[in-house]
Coordinates of C-alpha atoms and ligand atoms in Angstrom, one line a residue:
X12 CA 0.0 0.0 0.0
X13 CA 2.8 2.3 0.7
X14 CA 4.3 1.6 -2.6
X15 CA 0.7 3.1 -4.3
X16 CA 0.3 5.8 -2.2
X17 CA 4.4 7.0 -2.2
X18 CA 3.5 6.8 -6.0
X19 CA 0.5 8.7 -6.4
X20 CA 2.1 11.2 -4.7
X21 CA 4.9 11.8 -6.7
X22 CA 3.0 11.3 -10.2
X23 CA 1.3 14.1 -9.1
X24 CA 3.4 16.1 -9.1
X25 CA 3.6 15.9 -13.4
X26 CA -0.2 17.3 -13.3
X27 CA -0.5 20.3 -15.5
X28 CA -4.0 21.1 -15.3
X29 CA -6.2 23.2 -17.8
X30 CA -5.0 26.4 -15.8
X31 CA -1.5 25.6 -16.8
X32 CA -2.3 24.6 -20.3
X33 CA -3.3 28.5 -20.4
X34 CA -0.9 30.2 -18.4
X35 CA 1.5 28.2 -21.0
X36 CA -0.1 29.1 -24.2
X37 CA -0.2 33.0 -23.4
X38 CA 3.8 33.1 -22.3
X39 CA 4.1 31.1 -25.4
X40 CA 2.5 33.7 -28.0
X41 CA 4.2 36.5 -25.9
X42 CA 7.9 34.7 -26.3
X43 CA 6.8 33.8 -30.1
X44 CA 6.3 37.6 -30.4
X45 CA 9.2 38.6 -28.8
X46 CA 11.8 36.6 -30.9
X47 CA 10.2 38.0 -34.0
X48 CA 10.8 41.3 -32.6
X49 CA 15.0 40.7 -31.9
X50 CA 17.5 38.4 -31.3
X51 CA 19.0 37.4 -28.4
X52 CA 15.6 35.9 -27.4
X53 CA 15.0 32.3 -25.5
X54 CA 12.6 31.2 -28.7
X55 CA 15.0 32.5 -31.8
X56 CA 12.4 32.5 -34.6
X57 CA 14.7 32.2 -37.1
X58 CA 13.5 33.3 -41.0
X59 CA 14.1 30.0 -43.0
X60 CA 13.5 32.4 -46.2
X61 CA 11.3 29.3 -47.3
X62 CA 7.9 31.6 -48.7
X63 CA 5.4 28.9 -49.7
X64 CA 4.3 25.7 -49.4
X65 CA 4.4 23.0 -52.1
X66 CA 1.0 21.9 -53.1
X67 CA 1.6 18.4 -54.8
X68 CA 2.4 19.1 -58.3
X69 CA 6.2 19.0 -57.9
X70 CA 8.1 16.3 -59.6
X71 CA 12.1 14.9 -59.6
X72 CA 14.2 12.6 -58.2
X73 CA 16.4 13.7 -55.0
X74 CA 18.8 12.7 -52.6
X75 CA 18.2 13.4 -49.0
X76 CA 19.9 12.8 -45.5
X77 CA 18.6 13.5 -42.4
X78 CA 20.7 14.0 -39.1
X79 CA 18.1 13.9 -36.4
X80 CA 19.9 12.9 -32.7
X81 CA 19.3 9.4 -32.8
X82 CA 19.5 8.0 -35.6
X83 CA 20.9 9.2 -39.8
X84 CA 18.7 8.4 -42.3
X85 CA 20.1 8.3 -46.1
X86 CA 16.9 8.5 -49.0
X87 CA 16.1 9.2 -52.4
X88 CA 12.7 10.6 -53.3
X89 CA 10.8 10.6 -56.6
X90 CA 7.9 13.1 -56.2
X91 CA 5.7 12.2 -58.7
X92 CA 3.8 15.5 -59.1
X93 CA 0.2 14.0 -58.0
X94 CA 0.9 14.0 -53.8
X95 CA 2.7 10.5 -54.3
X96 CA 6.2 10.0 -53.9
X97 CA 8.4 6.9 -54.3
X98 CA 11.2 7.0 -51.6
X99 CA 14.1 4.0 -50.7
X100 CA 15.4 4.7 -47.9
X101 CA 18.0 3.3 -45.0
X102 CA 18.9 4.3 -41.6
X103 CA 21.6 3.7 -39.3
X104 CA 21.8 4.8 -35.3
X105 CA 24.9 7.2 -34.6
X106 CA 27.4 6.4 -32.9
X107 CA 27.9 7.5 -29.1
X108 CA 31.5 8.5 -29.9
X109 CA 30.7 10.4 -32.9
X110 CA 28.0 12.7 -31.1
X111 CA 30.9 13.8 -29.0
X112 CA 33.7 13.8 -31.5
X113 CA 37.0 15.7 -31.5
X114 CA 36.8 17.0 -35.0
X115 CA 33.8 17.8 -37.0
X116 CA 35.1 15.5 -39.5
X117 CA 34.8 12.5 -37.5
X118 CA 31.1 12.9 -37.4
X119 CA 30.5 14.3 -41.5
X120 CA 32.8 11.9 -42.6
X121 CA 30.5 9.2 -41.4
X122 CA 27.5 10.5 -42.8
X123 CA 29.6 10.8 -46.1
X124 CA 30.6 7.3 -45.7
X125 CA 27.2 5.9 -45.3
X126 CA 26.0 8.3 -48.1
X127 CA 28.2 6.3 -50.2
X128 CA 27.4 3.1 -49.1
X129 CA 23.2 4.2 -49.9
X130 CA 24.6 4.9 -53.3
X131 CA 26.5 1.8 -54.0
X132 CA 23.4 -0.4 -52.7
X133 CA 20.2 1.2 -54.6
X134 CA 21.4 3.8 -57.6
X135 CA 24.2 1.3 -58.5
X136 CA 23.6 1.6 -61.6
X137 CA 24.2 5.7 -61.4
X138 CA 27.4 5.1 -59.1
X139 CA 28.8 3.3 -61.9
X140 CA 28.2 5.3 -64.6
X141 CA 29.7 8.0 -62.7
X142 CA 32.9 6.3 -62.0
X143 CA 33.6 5.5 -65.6
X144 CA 32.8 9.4 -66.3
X145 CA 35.7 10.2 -64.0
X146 CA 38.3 8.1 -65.6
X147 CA 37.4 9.3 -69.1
X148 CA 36.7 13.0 -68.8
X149 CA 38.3 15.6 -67.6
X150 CA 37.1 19.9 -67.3
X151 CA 38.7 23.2 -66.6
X152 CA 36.3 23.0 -63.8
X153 CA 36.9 19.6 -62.7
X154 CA 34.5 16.8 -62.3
X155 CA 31.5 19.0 -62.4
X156 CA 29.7 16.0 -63.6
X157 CA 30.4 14.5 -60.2
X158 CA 27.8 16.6 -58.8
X159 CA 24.8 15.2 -60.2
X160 CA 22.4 14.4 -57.6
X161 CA 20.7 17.0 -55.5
X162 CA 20.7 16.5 -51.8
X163 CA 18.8 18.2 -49.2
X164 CA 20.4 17.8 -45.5
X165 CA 18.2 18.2 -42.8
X166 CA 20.2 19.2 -39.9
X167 CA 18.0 19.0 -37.0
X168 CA 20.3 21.5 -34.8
X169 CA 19.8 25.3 -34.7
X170 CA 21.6 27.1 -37.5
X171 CA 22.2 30.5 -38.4
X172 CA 20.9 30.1 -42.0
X173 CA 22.2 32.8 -44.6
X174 CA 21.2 30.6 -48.1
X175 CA 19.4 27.9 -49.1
X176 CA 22.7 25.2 -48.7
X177 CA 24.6 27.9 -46.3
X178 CA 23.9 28.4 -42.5
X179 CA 26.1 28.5 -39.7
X180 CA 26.0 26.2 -36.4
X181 CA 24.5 27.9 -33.6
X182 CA 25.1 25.3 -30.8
X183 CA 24.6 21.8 -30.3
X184 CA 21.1 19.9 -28.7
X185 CA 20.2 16.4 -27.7
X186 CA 23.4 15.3 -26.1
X187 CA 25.7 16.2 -29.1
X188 CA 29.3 18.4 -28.4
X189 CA 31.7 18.8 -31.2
X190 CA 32.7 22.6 -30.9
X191 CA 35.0 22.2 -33.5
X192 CA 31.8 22.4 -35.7
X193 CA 30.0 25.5 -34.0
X194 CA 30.2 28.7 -36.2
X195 CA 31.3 26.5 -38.8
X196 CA 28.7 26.4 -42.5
X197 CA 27.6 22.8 -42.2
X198 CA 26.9 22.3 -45.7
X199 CA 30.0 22.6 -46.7
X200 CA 31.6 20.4 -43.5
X201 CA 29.2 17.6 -45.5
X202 CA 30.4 19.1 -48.9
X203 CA 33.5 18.2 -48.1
X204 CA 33.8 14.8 -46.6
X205 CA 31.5 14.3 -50.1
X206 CA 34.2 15.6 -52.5
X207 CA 36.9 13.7 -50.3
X208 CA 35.3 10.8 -51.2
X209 CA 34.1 11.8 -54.7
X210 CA 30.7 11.2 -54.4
X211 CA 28.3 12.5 -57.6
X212 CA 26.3 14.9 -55.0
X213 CA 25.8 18.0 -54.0
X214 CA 24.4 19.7 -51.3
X215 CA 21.9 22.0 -52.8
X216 CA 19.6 22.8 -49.6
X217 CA 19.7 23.0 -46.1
X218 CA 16.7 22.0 -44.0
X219 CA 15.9 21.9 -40.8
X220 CA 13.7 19.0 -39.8
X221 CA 10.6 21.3 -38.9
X222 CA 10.8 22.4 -42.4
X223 CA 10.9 19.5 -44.2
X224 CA 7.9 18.3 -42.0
X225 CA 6.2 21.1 -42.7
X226 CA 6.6 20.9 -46.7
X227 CA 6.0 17.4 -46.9
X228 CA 2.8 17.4 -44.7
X229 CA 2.0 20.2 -47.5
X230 CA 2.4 17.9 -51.0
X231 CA 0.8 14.8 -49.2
X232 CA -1.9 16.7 -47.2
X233 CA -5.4 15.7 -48.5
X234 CA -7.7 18.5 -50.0
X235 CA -6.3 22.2 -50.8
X236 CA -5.4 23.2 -47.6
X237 CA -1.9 24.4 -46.7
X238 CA -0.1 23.6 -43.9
X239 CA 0.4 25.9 -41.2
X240 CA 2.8 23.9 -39.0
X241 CA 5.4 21.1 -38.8
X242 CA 6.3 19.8 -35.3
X243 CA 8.6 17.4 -34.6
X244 CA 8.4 15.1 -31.5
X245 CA 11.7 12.6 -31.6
X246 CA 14.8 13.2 -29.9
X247 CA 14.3 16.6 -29.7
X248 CA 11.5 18.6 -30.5
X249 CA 10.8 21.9 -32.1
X250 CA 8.1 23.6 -35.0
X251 CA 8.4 25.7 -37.8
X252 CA 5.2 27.2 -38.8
X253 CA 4.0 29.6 -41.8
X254 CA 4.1 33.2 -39.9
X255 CA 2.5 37.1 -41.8
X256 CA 6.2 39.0 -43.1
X257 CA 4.5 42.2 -41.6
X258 CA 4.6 39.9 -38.0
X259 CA 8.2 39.5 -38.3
X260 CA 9.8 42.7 -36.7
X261 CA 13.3 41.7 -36.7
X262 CA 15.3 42.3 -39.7
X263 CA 15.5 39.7 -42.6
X264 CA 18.5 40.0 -44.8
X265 CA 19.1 39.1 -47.9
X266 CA 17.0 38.7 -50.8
X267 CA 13.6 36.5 -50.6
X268 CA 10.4 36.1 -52.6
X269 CA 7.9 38.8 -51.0
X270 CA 4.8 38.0 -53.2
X271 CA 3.4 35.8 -51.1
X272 CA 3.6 38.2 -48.2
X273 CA 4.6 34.8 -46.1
X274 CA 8.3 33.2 -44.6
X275 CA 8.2 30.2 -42.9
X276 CA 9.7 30.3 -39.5
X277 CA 11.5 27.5 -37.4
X278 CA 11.1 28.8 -33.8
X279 CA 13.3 26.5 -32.0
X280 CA 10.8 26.1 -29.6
X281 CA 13.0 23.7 -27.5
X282 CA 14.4 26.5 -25.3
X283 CA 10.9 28.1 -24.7
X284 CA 10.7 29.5 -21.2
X285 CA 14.3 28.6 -20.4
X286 CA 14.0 31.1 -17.8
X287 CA 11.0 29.2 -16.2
X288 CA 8.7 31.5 -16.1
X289 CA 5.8 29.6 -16.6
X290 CA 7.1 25.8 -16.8
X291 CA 6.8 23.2 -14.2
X292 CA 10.0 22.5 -12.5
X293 CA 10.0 19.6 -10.3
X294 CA 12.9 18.3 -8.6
X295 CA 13.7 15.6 -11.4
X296 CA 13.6 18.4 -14.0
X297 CA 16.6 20.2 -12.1
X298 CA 18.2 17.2 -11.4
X299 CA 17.9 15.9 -15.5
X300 CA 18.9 19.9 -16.4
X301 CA 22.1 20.1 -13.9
X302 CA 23.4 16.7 -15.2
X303 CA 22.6 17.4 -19.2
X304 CA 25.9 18.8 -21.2
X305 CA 23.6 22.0 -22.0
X306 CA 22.2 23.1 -18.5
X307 CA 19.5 25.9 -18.8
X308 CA 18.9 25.3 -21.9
X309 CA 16.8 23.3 -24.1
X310 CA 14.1 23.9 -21.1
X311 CA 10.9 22.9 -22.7
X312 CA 12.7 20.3 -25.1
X313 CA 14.0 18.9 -21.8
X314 CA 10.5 18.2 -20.6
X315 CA 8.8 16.6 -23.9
X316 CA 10.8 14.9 -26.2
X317 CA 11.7 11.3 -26.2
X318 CA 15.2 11.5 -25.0
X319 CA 15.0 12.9 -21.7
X320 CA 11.2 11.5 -20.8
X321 CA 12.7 8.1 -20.0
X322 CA 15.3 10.0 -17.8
X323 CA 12.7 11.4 -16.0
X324 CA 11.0 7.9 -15.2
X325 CA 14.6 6.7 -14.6
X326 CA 15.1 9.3 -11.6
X327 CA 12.0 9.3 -10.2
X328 CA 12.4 5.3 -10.1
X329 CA 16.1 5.7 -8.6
X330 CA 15.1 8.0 -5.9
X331 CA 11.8 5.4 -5.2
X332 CA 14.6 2.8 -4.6
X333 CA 16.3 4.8 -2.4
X334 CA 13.6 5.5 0.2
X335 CA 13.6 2.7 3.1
X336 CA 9.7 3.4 3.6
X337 CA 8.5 2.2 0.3
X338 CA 9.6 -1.3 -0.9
X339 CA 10.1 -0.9 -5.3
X340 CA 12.1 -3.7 -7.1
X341 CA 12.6 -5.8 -4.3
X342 CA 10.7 -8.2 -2.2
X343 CA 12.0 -9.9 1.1
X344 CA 10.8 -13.7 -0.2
X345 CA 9.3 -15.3 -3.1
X346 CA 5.7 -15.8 -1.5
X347 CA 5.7 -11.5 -1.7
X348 CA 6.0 -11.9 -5.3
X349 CA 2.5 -13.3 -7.4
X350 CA 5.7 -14.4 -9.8
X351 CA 6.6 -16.7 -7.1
X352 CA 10.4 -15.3 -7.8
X353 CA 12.3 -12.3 -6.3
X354 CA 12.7 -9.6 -8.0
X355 CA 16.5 -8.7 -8.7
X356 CA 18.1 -6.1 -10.5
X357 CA 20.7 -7.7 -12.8
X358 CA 24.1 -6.2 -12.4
X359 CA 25.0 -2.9 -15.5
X360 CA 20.7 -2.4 -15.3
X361 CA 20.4 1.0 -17.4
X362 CA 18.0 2.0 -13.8
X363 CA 21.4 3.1 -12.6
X364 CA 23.1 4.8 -15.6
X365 CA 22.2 8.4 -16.9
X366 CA 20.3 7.9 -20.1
X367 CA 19.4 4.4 -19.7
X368 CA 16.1 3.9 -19.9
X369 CA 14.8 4.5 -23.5
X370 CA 11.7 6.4 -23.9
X371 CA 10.2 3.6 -25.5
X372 CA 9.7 2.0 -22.4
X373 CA 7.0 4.5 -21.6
X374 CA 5.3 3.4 -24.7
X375 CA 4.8 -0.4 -23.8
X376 CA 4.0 1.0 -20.1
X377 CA 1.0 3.1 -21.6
X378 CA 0.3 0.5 -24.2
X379 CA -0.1 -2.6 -21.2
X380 CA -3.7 -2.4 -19.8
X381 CA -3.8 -6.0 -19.2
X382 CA -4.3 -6.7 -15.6
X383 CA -1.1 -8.5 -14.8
X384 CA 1.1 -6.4 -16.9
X385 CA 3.1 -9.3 -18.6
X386 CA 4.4 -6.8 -21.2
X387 CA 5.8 -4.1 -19.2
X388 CA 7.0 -6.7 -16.8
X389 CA 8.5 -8.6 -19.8
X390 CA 10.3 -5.1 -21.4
X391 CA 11.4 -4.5 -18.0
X392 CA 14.1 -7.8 -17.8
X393 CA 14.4 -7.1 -21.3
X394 CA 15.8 -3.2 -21.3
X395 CA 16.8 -3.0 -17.7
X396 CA 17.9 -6.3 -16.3
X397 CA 14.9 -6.0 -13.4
X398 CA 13.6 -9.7 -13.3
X399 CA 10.6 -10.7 -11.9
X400 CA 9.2 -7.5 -11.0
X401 CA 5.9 -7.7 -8.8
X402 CA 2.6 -6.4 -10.1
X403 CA 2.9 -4.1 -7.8
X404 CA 6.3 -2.4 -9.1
X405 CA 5.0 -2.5 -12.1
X406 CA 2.1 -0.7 -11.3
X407 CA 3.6 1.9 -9.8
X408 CA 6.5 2.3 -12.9
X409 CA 3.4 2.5 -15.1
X410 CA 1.6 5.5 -13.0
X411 CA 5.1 7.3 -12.7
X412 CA 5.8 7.0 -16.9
X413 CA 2.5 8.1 -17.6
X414 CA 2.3 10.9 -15.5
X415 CA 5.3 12.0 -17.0
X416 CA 4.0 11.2 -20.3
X417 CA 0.9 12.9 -20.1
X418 CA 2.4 15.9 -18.6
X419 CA 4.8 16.1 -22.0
X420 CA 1.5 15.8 -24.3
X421 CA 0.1 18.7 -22.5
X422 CA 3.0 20.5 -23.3
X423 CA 3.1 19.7 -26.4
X424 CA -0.3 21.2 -26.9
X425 CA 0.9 24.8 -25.4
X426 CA 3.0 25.0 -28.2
X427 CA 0.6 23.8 -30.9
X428 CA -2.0 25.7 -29.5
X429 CA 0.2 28.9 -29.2
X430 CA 1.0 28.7 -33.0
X431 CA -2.7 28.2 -34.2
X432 CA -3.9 31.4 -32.1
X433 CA -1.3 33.5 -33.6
X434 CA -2.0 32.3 -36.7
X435 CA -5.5 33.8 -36.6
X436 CA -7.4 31.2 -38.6
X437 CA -9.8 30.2 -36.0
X438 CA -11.1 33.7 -36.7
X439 CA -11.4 33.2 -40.2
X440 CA -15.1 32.8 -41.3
X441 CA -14.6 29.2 -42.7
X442 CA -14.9 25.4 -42.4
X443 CA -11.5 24.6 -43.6
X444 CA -9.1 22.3 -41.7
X445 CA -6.3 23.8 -39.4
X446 CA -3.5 21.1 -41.0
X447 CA -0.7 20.4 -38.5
X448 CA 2.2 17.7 -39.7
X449 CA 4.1 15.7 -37.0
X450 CA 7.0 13.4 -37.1
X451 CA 9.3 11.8 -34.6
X452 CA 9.2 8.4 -32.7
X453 CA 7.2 9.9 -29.7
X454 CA 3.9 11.4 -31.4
X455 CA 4.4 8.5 -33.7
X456 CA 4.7 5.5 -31.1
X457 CA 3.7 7.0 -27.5
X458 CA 0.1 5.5 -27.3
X459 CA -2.7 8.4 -27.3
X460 CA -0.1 11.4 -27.3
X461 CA -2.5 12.9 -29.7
X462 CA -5.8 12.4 -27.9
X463 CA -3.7 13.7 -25.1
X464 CA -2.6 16.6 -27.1
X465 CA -6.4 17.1 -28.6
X466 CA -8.0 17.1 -25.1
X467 CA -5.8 19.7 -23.9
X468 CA -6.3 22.0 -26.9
X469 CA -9.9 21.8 -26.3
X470 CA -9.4 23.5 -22.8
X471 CA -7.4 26.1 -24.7
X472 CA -9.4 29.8 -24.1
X473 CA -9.6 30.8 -27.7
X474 CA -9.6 27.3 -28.7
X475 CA -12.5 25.4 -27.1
X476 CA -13.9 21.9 -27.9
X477 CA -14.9 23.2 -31.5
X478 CA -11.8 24.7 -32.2
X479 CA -10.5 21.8 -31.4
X480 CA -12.1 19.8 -34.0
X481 CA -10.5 21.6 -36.5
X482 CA -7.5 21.2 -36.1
X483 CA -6.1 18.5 -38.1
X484 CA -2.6 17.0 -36.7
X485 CA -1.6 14.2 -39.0
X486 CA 1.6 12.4 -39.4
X487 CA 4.1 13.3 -41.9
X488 CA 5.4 10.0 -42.7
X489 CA 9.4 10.3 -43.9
X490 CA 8.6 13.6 -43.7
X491 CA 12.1 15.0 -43.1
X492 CA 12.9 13.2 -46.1
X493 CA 10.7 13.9 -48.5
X494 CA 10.6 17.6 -46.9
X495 CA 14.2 17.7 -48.1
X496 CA 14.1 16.6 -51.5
X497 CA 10.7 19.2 -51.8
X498 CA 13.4 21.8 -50.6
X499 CA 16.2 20.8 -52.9
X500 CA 14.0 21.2 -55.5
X501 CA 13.3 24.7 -54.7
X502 CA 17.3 25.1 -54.5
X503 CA 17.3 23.7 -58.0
X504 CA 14.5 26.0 -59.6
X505 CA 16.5 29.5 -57.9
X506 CA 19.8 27.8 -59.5
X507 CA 18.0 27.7 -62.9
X508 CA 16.4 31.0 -62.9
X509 CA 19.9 32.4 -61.5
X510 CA 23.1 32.6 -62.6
X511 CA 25.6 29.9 -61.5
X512 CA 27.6 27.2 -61.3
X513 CA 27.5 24.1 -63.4
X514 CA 23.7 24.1 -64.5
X515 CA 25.2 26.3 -67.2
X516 CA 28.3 23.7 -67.7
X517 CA 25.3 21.1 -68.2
X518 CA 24.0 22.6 -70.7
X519 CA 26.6 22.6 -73.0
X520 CA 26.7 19.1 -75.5
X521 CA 29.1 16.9 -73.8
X522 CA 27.5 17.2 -70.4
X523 CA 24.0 16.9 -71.9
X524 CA 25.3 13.0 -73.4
X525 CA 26.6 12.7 -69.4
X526 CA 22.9 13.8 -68.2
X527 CA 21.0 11.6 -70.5
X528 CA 22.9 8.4 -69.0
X529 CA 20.9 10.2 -65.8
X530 CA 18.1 11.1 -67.1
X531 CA 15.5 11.8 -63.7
X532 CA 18.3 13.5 -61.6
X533 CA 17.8 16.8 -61.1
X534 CA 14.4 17.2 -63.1
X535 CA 12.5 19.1 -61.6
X536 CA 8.9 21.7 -61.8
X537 CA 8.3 24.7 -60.2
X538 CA 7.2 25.0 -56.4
X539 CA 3.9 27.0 -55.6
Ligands
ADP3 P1 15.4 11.5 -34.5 O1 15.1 12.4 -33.4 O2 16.8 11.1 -34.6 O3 14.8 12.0 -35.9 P2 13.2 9.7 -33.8 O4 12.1 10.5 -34.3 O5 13.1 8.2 -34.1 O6 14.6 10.1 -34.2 O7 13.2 9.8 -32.2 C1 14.0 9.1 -31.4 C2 13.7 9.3 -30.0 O8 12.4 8.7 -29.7 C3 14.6 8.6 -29.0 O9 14.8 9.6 -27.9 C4 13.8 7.5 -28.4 O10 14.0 7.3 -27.1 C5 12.4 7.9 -28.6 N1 11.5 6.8 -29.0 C6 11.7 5.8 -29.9 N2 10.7 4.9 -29.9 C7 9.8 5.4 -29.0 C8 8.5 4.9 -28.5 N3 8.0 3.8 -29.0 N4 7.9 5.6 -27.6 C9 8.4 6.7 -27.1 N5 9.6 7.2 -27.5 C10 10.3 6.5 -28.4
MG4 MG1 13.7 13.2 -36.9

């Protein structure tokens, strides 16, 4: 009984009511507003200088890589130009050492590697051709040949970003620490490892993962509607939404495409509130926040996304197995146990190492309604070494990972909810569909993180129950990746219309015979 009551207690602490929904939402549209107004703000609003939104007509065949925190994800994408897209795809987790490399090389050379290795295994065909052009043809200009597919990198860090394939690293999220590569452009850090390895691509668009959700959710969305916003909910998590130029106070440099009076803006909403204004703060939060490599920053990203939720269960459960009163993964003989074991918790258990209890966890947790909890109880020998767990403890690790769980939805929805009130369109005398894309593992996998998310919108003032209902949040399936190649296509209509670089060399007769043994690469319509 202890056990229970010790852990009501402390899931109650995760409550965010409707009240706090609220007080969130408003501190949300007032630091929304203030990073459009300056820099230098907790939420940096960056302009992405992306001014529409595809609508499902575009066609081509692109290259696309995504760097997320987790995992790196090598594609190619043929939009087919009727909001259908063939993509091939492969992924491959990062490793540890990488995310904390000396050099910035260490880690883009890897991606370049396994770039390479995509290309070997599913445009073979291409590779080879290509190869054989480099040992027969030479230019004043080099290989330009070489760069022959378009790739859009979506770089899921924040970046300073001055051109469609040029922004500067701000500063590393989600565990990552390689200051060799801060203030450094990071499309050329990938350019180069390419070129060292003399790879047929080239980076033609930076994106950040928001974006790409964003655009994608746009060509695949059903009906006419745009898409206002892309949110992603993985590692990390952050939005980029579609925001009025005349909103955006700050100065935006550079040349852009005013007609459509609109610039999409990625507003690194993981350090919303970082000076707590309005966001819960328990004792675990501090504790995950002092221990993180980026303390005080990152707050709201620190208390939703999927790789610091399970480090919340984890130190909540830690400091339950400290306290003499309660009795949590452990029983004094086997008759205490409706196992008819004792529990034990195997020797290098991840309950005892920073970061080692995976998110997913949470999911089979919230997923296990079955009275004796077999599945949790399974997962939990299974990820973290703690045999035989009672029904009790598993109980009581299910309350404590869906308070926590619940309490990151809710969040969630202050920042969804923040962007559609500023957007104005629940104003607007109309029917029409308020289209949100998501992506990441979490809104993907967490069981009812959307219902979750929908209830607290409906307690939104200014929202309501009806406003509710219409918003539409749907997934954007691979939508980094096909958010990429939509953006590298972009890259490749302002390269046509412009001056530069090889698209000029290509059109000359020898490199025409060169494009015709690659005949989709590159081909491309215009973007709305
Ligand atoms: P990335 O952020 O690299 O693009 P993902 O969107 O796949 O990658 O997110 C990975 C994060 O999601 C990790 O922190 C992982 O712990 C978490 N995660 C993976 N699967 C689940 C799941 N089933 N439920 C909740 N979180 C999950
Ligand atoms: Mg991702």
């Amino acid at each position: 009984m202890a056990l229970a009551e010790e852990t009501k207690r402390i899931a109650a602490q995760f409550e965010y009511t409707d009240e706090d929904v609220n007080k969130g939402v408003q501190e949300f549209l007032r630091q929304m507003n203030e990073g459009l107004q300056h820099d230098g703000t907790s939420m940096s609003q960056i302009p992405t200088y992306v001014t529409g939104v595809p609508n499902g007509t575009e066609k081509g065949l692109y290259l696309a890589v995504d760097l997320g925190g987790t995992n790196f994800r090598v594609c190619s994408i043929h939009l087919n130009g009727d909001t259908t897209f063939n993509l091939t795809y492969s992924k491959i987790a990062i490793p540890k050492e990488l995310m904390v490399a000396e050099q910035a090389s260490d880690l883009f050379g890897f991606l370049a590697k396994q770039i390479e290795l995509f290309l070997r295994t599913h445009h073979e065909d291409h590779f080879a051709a290509h190869v054989r052009r480099r040992q027969t043809v030479s230019t004043p200009e080099g290989y330009r040949d070489e760069q022959i597919f378009r790739l859009g990198f979506t770089f899921s860090f924040p970046v300073r970003q001055v051109g469609i394939n040029k922004g500067t690293l701000m500063r590393w999220t989600k565990g990552f620490d390689i200051p060799d590569a801060v203030g450094k452009d990071v499309c050329a850090l990938l350019q180069q490892e390419i070129d060292r390895l003399h790879l047929p691509v080239k980076v033609a668009a930076l994106v950040n993962d928001t974006v790409g959700t964003l655009m994608a959710r746009s060509y695949t969305s059903p009906g006419k509607t745009s898409t206002l916003l892309g949110a992603i909910f993985g590692t990390g998590t952050n939005g980029a939404y579609v925001e009025k130029i005349t909103n955006i106070k700050k100065p935006v440099e550079g040349d852009y495409d005013k007609t459509t009076g609109l610039m999409v803006i990625n507003t690194e909403w993981g350090s919303f509130d970082n000076q707590l204004n309005v966001l819960p703060n328990t004792s675990y939060d501090i504790e995950l926040d002092q221990k993180s490599v980026n303390p005080g920053i990152q707050i709201f990203e620190k208390r939703v996304s999927g790789m610091f939720l399970g480090e919340i269960v984890r130190l909540v459960v830690v400091d339950m197995l400290k306290n003499p009163a309660i009795s949590l993964f452990k029983d004094e003989n086997s008759s205490h146990n409706d196992w008819k074991s004792t529990t034990t918790i195997g020797e290098g258990s991840g309950i005892f190492q920073q970061w080692g209890l995976d998110s997913s966890l949470m999911s089979i947790a919230a997923a296990d309604s079955t009275p004796d909890q077999s599945s949790l109880r399974q997962e939990l020998e299974k990820q973290l070494n703690i045999y035989a767990a009672s029904l009790e403890d598993a109980q009581a690790f299910r309350t404590v990972a869906n308070a926590v769980g619940r309490r990151a939805a809710r969040l969630s929805a202050v920042a969804l909810g923040a962007v559609v009130l500023q957007s104005g369109k629940l104003q607007e005398a109309s029917d029409e569909p308020i289209d949100i894309g998501v992506d990441g593992s979490l809104v993907e996998h967490y069981p009812f993180f959307r219902d979750m998310i929908y209830e607290a919108l409906a307690a939104v003032d200014g929202i309501g129950p009806d406003g509710a209902k219409r918003i539409r949040i749907g997934i954007a399936k691979d939508g980094s990746g096909v958010g990429a190649a939509l953006i590298a296509l972009v890259a490749a209509n302002m390269e046509k219309k412009g001056v530069v670089d090889y698209l000029n060399y290509i059109k000359n007769d020898v490199a025409q015979k060169w494009a015709a043994t690659i005949p989709e690469a590159g081909e491309s319509t215009t973007i709305a």
